[in-house]
Short mmCIF file of C-alpha atoms and ligand atoms in Angstrom, two decimals:
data_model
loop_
_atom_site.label_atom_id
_atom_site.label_comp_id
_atom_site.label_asym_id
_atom_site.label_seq_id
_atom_site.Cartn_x
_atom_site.Cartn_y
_atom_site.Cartn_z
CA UNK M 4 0.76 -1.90 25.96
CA UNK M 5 4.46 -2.65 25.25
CA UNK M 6 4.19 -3.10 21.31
CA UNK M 7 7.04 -3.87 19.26
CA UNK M 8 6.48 -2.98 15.63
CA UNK M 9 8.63 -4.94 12.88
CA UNK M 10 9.28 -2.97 9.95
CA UNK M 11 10.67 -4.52 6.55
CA UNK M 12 14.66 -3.53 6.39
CA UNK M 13 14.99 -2.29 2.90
CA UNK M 14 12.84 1.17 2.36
CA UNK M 15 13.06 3.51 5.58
CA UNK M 16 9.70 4.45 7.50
CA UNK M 17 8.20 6.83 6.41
CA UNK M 18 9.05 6.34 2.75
CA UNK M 19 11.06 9.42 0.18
CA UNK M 20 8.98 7.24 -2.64
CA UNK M 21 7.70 3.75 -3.16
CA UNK M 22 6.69 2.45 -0.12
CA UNK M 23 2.46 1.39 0.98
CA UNK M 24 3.42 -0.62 4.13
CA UNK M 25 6.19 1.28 5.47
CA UNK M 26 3.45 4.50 5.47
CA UNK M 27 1.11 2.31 7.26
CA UNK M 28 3.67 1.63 9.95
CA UNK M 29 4.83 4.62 10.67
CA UNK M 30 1.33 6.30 10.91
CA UNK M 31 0.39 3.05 13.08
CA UNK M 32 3.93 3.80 15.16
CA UNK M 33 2.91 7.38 15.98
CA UNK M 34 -0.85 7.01 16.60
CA UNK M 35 -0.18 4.44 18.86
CA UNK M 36 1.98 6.42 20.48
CA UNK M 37 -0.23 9.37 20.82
CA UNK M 38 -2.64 6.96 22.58
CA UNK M 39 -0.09 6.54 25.58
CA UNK M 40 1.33 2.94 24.39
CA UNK M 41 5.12 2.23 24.60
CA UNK M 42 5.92 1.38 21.08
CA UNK M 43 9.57 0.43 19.87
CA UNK M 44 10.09 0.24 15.83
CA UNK M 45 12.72 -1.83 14.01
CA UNK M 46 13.38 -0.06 10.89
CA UNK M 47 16.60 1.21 9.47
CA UNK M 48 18.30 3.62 10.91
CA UNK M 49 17.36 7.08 8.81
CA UNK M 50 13.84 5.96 9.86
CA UNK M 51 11.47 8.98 11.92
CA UNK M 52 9.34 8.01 14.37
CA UNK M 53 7.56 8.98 17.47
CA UNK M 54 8.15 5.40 18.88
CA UNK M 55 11.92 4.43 20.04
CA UNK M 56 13.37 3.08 16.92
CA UNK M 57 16.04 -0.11 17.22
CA UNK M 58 17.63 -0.56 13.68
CA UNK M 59 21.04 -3.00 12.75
CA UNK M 60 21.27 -1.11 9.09
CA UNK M 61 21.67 2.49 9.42
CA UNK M 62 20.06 3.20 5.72
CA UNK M 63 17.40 2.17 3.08
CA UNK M 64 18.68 -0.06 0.57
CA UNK M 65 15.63 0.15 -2.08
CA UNK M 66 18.08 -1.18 -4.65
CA UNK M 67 18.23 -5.02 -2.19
CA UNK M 68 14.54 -5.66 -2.17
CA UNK M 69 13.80 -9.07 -2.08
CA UNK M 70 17.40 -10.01 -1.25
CA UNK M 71 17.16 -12.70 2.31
CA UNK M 72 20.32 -11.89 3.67
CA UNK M 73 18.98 -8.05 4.81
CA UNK M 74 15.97 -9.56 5.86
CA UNK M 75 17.28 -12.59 7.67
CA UNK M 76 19.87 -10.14 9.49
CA UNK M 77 16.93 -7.93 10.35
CA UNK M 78 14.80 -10.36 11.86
CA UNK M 79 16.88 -11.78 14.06
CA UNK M 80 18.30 -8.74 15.10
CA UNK M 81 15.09 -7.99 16.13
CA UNK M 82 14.10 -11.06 17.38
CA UNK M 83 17.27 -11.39 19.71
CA UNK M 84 16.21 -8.03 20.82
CA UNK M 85 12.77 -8.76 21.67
CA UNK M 86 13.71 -11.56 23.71
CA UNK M 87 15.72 -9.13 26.10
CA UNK M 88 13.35 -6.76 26.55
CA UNK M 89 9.21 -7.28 27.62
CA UNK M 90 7.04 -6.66 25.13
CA UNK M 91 3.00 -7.49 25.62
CA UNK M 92 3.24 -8.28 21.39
CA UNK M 93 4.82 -8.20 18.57
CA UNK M 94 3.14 -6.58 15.08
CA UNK M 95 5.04 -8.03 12.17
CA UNK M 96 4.79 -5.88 8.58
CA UNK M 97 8.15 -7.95 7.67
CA UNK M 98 7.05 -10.26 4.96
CA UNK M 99 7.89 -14.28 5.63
CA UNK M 100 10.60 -14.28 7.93
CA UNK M 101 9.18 -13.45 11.01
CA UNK M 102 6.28 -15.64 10.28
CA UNK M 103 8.73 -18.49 9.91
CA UNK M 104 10.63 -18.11 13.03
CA UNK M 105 7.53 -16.57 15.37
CA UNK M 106 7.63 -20.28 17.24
CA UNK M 107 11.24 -18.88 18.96
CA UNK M 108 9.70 -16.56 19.81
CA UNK M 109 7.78 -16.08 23.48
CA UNK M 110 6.01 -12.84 22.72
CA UNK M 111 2.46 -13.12 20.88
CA UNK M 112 3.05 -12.07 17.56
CA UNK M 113 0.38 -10.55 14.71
CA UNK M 114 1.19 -9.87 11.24
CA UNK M 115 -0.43 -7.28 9.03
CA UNK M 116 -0.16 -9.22 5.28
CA UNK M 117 0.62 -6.45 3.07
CA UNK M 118 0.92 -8.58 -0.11
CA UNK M 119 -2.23 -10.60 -2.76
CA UNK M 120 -2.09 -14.14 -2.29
CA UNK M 121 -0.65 -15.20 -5.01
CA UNK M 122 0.77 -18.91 -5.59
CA UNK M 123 4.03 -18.57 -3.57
CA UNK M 124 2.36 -16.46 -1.01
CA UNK M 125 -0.97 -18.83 -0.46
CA UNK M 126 1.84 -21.90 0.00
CA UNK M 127 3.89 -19.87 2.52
CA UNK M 128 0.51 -18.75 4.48
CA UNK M 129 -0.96 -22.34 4.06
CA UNK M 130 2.47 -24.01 5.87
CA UNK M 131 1.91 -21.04 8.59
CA UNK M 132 -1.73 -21.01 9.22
CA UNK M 133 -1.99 -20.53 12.41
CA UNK M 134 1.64 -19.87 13.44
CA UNK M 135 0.60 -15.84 14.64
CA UNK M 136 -2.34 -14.02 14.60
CA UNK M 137 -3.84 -12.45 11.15
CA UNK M 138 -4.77 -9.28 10.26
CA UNK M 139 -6.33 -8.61 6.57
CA UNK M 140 -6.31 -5.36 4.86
CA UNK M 141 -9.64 -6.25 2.75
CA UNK M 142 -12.18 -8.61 2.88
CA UNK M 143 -11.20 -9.44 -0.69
CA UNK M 144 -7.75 -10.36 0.75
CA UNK M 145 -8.85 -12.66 3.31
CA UNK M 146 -11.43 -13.86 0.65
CA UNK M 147 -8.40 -15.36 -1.18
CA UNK M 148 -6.52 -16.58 1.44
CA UNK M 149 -5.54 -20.62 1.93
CA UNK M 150 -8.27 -21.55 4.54
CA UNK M 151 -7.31 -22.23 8.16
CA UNK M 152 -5.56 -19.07 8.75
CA UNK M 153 -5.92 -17.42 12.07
CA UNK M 154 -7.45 -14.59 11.56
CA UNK M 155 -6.93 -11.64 14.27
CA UNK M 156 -9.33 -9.11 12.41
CA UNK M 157 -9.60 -6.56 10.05
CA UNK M 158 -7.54 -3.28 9.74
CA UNK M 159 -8.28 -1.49 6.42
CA UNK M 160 -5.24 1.13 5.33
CA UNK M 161 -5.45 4.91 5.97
CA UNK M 162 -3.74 8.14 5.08
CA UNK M 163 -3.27 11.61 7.07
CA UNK M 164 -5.81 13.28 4.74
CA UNK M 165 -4.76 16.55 5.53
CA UNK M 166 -1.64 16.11 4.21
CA UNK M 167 -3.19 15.54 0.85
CA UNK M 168 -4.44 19.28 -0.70
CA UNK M 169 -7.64 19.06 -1.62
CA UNK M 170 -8.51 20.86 -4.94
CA UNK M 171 -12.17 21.21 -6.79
CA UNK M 172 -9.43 23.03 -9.55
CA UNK M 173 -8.67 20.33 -11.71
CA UNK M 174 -6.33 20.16 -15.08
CA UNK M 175 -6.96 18.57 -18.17
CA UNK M 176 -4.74 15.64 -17.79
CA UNK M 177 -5.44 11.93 -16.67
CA UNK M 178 -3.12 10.29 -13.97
CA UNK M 179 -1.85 6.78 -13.56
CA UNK M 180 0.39 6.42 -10.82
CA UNK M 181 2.19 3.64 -9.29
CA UNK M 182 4.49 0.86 -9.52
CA UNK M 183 5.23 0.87 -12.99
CA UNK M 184 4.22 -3.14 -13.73
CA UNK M 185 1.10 -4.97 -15.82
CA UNK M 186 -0.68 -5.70 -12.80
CA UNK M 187 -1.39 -1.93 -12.00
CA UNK M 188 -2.30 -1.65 -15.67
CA UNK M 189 -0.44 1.14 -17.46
CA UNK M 190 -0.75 -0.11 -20.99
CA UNK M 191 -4.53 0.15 -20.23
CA UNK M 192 -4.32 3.89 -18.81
CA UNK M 193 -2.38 4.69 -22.07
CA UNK M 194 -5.01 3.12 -24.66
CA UNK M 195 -7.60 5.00 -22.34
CA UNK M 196 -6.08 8.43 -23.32
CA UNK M 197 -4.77 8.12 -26.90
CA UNK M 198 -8.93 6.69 -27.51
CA UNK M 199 -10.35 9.81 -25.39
CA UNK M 200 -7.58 11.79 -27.16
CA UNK M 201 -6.62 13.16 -23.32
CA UNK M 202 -3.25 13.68 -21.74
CA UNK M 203 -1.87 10.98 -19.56
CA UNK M 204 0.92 11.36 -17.16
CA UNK M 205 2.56 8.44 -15.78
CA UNK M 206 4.63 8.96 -12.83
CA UNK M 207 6.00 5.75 -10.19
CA UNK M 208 8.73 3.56 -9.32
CA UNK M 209 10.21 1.41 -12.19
CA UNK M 210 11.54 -2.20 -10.54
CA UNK M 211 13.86 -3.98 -12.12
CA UNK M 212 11.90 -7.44 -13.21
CA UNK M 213 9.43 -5.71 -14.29
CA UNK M 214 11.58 -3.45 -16.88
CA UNK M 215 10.55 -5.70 -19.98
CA UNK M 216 7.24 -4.66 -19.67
CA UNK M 217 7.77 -1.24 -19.40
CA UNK M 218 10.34 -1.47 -22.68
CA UNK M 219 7.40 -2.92 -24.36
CA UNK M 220 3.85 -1.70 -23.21
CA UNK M 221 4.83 1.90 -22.24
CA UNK M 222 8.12 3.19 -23.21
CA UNK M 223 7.02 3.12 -27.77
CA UNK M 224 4.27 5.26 -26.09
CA UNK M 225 5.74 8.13 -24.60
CA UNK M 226 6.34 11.24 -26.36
CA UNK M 227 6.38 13.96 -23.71
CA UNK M 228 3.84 15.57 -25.15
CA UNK M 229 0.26 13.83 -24.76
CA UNK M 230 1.57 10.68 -23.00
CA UNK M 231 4.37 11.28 -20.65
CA UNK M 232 6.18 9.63 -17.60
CA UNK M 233 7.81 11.38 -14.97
CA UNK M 234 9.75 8.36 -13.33
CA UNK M 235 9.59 8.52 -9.79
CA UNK M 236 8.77 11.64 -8.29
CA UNK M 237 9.20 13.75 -5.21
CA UNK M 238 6.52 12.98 -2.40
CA UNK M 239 5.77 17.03 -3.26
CA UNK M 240 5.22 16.54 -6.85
CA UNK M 241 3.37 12.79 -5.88
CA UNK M 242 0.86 15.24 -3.78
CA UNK M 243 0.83 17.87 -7.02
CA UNK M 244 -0.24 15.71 -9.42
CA UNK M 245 -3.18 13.15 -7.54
CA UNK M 246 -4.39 17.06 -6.38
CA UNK M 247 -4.54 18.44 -10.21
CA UNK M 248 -5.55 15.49 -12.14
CA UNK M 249 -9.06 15.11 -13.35
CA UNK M 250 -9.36 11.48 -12.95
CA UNK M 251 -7.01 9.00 -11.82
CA UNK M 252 -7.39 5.67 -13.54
CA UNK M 253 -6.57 2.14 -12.02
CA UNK M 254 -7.48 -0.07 -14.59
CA UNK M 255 -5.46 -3.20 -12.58
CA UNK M 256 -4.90 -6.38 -13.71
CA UNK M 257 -4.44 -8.33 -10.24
CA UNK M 258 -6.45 -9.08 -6.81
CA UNK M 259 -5.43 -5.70 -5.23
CA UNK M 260 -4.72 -6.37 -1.42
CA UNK M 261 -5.83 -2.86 -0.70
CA UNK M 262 -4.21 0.23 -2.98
CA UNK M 263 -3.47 3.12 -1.16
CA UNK M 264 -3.53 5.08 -4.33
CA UNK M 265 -7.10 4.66 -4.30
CA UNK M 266 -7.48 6.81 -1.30
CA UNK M 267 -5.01 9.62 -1.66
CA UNK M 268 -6.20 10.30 -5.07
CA UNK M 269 -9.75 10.66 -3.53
CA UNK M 270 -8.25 12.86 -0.53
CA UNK M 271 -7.20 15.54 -3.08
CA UNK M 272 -11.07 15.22 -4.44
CA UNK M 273 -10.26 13.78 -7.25
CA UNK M 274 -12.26 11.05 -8.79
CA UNK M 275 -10.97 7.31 -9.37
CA UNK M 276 -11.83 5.07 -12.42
CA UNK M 277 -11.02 1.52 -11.62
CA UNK M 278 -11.00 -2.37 -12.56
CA UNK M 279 -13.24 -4.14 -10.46
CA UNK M 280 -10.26 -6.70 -8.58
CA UNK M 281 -9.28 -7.35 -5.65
CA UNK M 282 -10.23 -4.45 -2.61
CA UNK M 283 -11.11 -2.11 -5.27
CA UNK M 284 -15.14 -2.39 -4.46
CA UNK M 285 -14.11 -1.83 -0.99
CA UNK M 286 -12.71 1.10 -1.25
CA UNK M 287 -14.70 2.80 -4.45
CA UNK M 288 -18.03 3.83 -4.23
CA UNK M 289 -19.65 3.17 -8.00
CA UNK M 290 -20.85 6.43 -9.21
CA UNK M 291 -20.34 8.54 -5.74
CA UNK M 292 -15.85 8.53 -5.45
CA UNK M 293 -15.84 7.31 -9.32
CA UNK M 294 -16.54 4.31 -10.96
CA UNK M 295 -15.70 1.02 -11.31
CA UNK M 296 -16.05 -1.09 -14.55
CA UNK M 297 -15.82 -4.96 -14.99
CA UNK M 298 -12.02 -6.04 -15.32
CA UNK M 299 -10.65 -6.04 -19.41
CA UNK M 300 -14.03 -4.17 -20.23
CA UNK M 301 -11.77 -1.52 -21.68
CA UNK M 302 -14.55 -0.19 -23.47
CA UNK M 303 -16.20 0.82 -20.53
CA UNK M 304 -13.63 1.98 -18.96
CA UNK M 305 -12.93 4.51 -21.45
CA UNK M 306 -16.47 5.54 -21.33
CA UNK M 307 -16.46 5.85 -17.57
CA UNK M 308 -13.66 8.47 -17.80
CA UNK M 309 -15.81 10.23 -19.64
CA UNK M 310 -18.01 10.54 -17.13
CA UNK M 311 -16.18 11.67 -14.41
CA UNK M 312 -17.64 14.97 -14.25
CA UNK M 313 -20.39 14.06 -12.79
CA UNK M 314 -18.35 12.61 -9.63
CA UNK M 315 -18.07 15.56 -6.57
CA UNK M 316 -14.76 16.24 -5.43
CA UNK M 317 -16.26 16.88 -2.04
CA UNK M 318 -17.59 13.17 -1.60
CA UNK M 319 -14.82 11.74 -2.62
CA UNK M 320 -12.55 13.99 0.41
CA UNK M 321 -15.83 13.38 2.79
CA UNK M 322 -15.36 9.21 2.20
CA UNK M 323 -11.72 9.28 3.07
CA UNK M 324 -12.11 11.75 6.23
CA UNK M 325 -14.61 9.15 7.23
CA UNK M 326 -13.54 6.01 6.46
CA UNK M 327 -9.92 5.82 6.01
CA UNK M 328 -8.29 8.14 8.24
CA UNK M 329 -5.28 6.95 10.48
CA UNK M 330 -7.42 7.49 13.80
CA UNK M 331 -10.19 4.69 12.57
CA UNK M 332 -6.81 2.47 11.26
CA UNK M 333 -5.05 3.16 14.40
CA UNK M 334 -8.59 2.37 17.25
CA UNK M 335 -8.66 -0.60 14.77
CA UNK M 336 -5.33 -2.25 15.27
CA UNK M 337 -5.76 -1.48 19.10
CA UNK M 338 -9.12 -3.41 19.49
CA UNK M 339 -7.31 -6.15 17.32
CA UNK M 340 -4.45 -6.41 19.91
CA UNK M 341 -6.73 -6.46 22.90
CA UNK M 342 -8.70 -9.10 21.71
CA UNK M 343 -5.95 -11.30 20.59
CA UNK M 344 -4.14 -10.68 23.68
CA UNK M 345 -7.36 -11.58 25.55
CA UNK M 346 -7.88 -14.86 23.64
N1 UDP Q 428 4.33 5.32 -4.33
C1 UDP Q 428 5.23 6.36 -4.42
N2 UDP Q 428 6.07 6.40 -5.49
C2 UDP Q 428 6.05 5.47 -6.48
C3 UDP Q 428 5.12 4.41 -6.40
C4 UDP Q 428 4.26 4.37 -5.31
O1 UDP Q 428 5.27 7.22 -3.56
O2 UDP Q 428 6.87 5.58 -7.39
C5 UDP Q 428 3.47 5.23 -3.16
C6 UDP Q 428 1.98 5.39 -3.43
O3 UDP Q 428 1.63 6.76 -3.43
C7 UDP Q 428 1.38 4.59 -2.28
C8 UDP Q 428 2.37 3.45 -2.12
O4 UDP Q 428 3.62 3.94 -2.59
O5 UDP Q 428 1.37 5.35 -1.09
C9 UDP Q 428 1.98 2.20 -2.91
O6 UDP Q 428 0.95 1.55 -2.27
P1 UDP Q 428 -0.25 0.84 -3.04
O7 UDP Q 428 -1.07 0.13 -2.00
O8 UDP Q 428 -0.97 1.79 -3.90
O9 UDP Q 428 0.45 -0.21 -4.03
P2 UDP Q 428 1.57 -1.36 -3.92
O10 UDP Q 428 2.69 -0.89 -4.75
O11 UDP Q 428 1.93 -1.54 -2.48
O12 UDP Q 428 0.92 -2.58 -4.56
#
């Protein structure tokens, strides 16, 4: 297949930090590619890929999230592009844009949503229902999504899980890690450790709207010493500290779409303590890859970390080598093109 892949124009593929979907793509980019198909990624211009990338910005601009004129420029760049050249499909990871415009388009489009359907998302979807073919990254996802969509399938997230070092050697400290935001529930991860009297480190991405809560739910807390926060760290260090930690806790506060976090955590062995919301069933096995309490049951989340020696780091490697590696994402996203092409 001729398959052009449409990245969002703001963090480059593969990510230096922050940055779920644009991992997806790229592993999606090059495993496709692997398999023989002619894949061409738009993506900025430091971008790496095995496909043939087309970019119209040469760099990341992290700092311009959100902001419509890079993504409207992007787009159509790509669009316009697209148009010249014959492509069997189109996979859009861009957010709203190319969902908007997909009817000027003649190529079949499908579009990976990344994001939780929240209020502004579940209007935009609802508008587009069937505008392009779906794909879901949980069931819990699609559970909450406006109905009529047109759904293309099912393509949970992966990692390359041997690029996550595996360690049964674990250190005394707890990790949350992440988007620094209420939703991904740092204040909880804090209150864990200062009841269990444990070390926390903190390490992820602090965005700019969500800087208030960080000023008042995390930042009184930190004292370098038993709660700490690294800021956003080196993909090295990232690697270091899900390998070393001896549970990482995700006590969210939102309908996770999916949460990669989950998964590399659980690729270094290391056990996961989470909220039950959103994909976070899907993806944790209760009492095998850690445990999963009811959501605001603090209590029992604290007493679940407790407990986390009796989770083996083994299983936890074993359930992401089986289920969530980028081969099984990658033969997944294939079968979904085939069949939507077929329809
Ligand atoms: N990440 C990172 N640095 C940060 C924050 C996140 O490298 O400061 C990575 C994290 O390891 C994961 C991805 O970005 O690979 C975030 O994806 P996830 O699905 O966990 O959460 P999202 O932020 O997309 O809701």
């Amino acid at each position: 297949m001729r398959i052009a892949q449409l990245a969002p124009p703001w963090i480059t593929v593969p990510p230096e930090g922050y940055g779920g979907t644009e991992w997806v793509v790229q592993q999606l980019c090059d495993g496709l590619t692997a398999l023989g198909h002619e894949v061409c990624l738009y993506a900025t211009g430091d971008s790496h890929t095995a496909a043939e990338l087309r970019s119209l910005f040469p760099r990341q601009m992290p700092d311009q999230i959100g902001v419509t004129a890079f993504d409207s420029r992007h787009v159509s760049f790509a669009f316009a592009d697209i148009e010249r050249d014959a492509f069997d499909l189109v996979h859009d990871h861009s957010g709203f844009l190319g969902i908007a415009f997909s009817r000027y388009l003649a190529t079949p489009m499908v579009h990976t949503v990344h994001c939780a359907f929240d209020q502004v998302a579940a209007g935009f979807y609802a508008q587009f229902a069937d505008a392009v073919g779906y794909i879901c990254i949980s069931e819990y996802q699609r559970s909450m999504a406006p109905p009529g969509m047109r759904w293309a399938g099912i393509a949970y997230n992966a990692i390359a899980v041997e690029q996550w070092p595996y360690t049964t050697g674990k250190d005394d400290y707890l990790l949350a890690f992440g988007r620094v935001c209420e939703a991904k529930g740092f204040h909880h991860s804090i209150e864990t450790a200062k009841r269990l009297d444990r070390r926390l480190i903190m390490a992820g991405v602090l965005q700019e709207p969500y800087r208030d809560y960080f000023e008042e739910h995390v930042e009184p807390h930190i004292d370098g010493e038993q709660i700490v926060y690294e800021g956003e760290v080196s993909d090295a260090r990232k690697r270091e500290l899900f390998a070393h930690a001896g549970a990482f806790l995700f006590p969210i506060t939102w309908p996770e779409p999916f949460g990669l976090v989950m998964i590399e955590a659980m690729a270094c062995g290391t056990p996961v303590v989470a909220m039950r919301h959103g994909s976070v069933p899907e993806v944790v096995d209760d009492g095998a890859t850690g445990f999963v309490v009811e959501p605001d049951d603090l209590d029992a989340f604290v007493a679940a970390v407790g407990r986390v020696w009796q989770i083996d780091p083994a299983v936890c490697r074993r359930t992401v080598e089986e289920r969530f590696t980028v081969e099984r994402m990658v033969a997944d996203y294939e079968a979904i093109y085939r069949r939507f092409l077929a329809r």
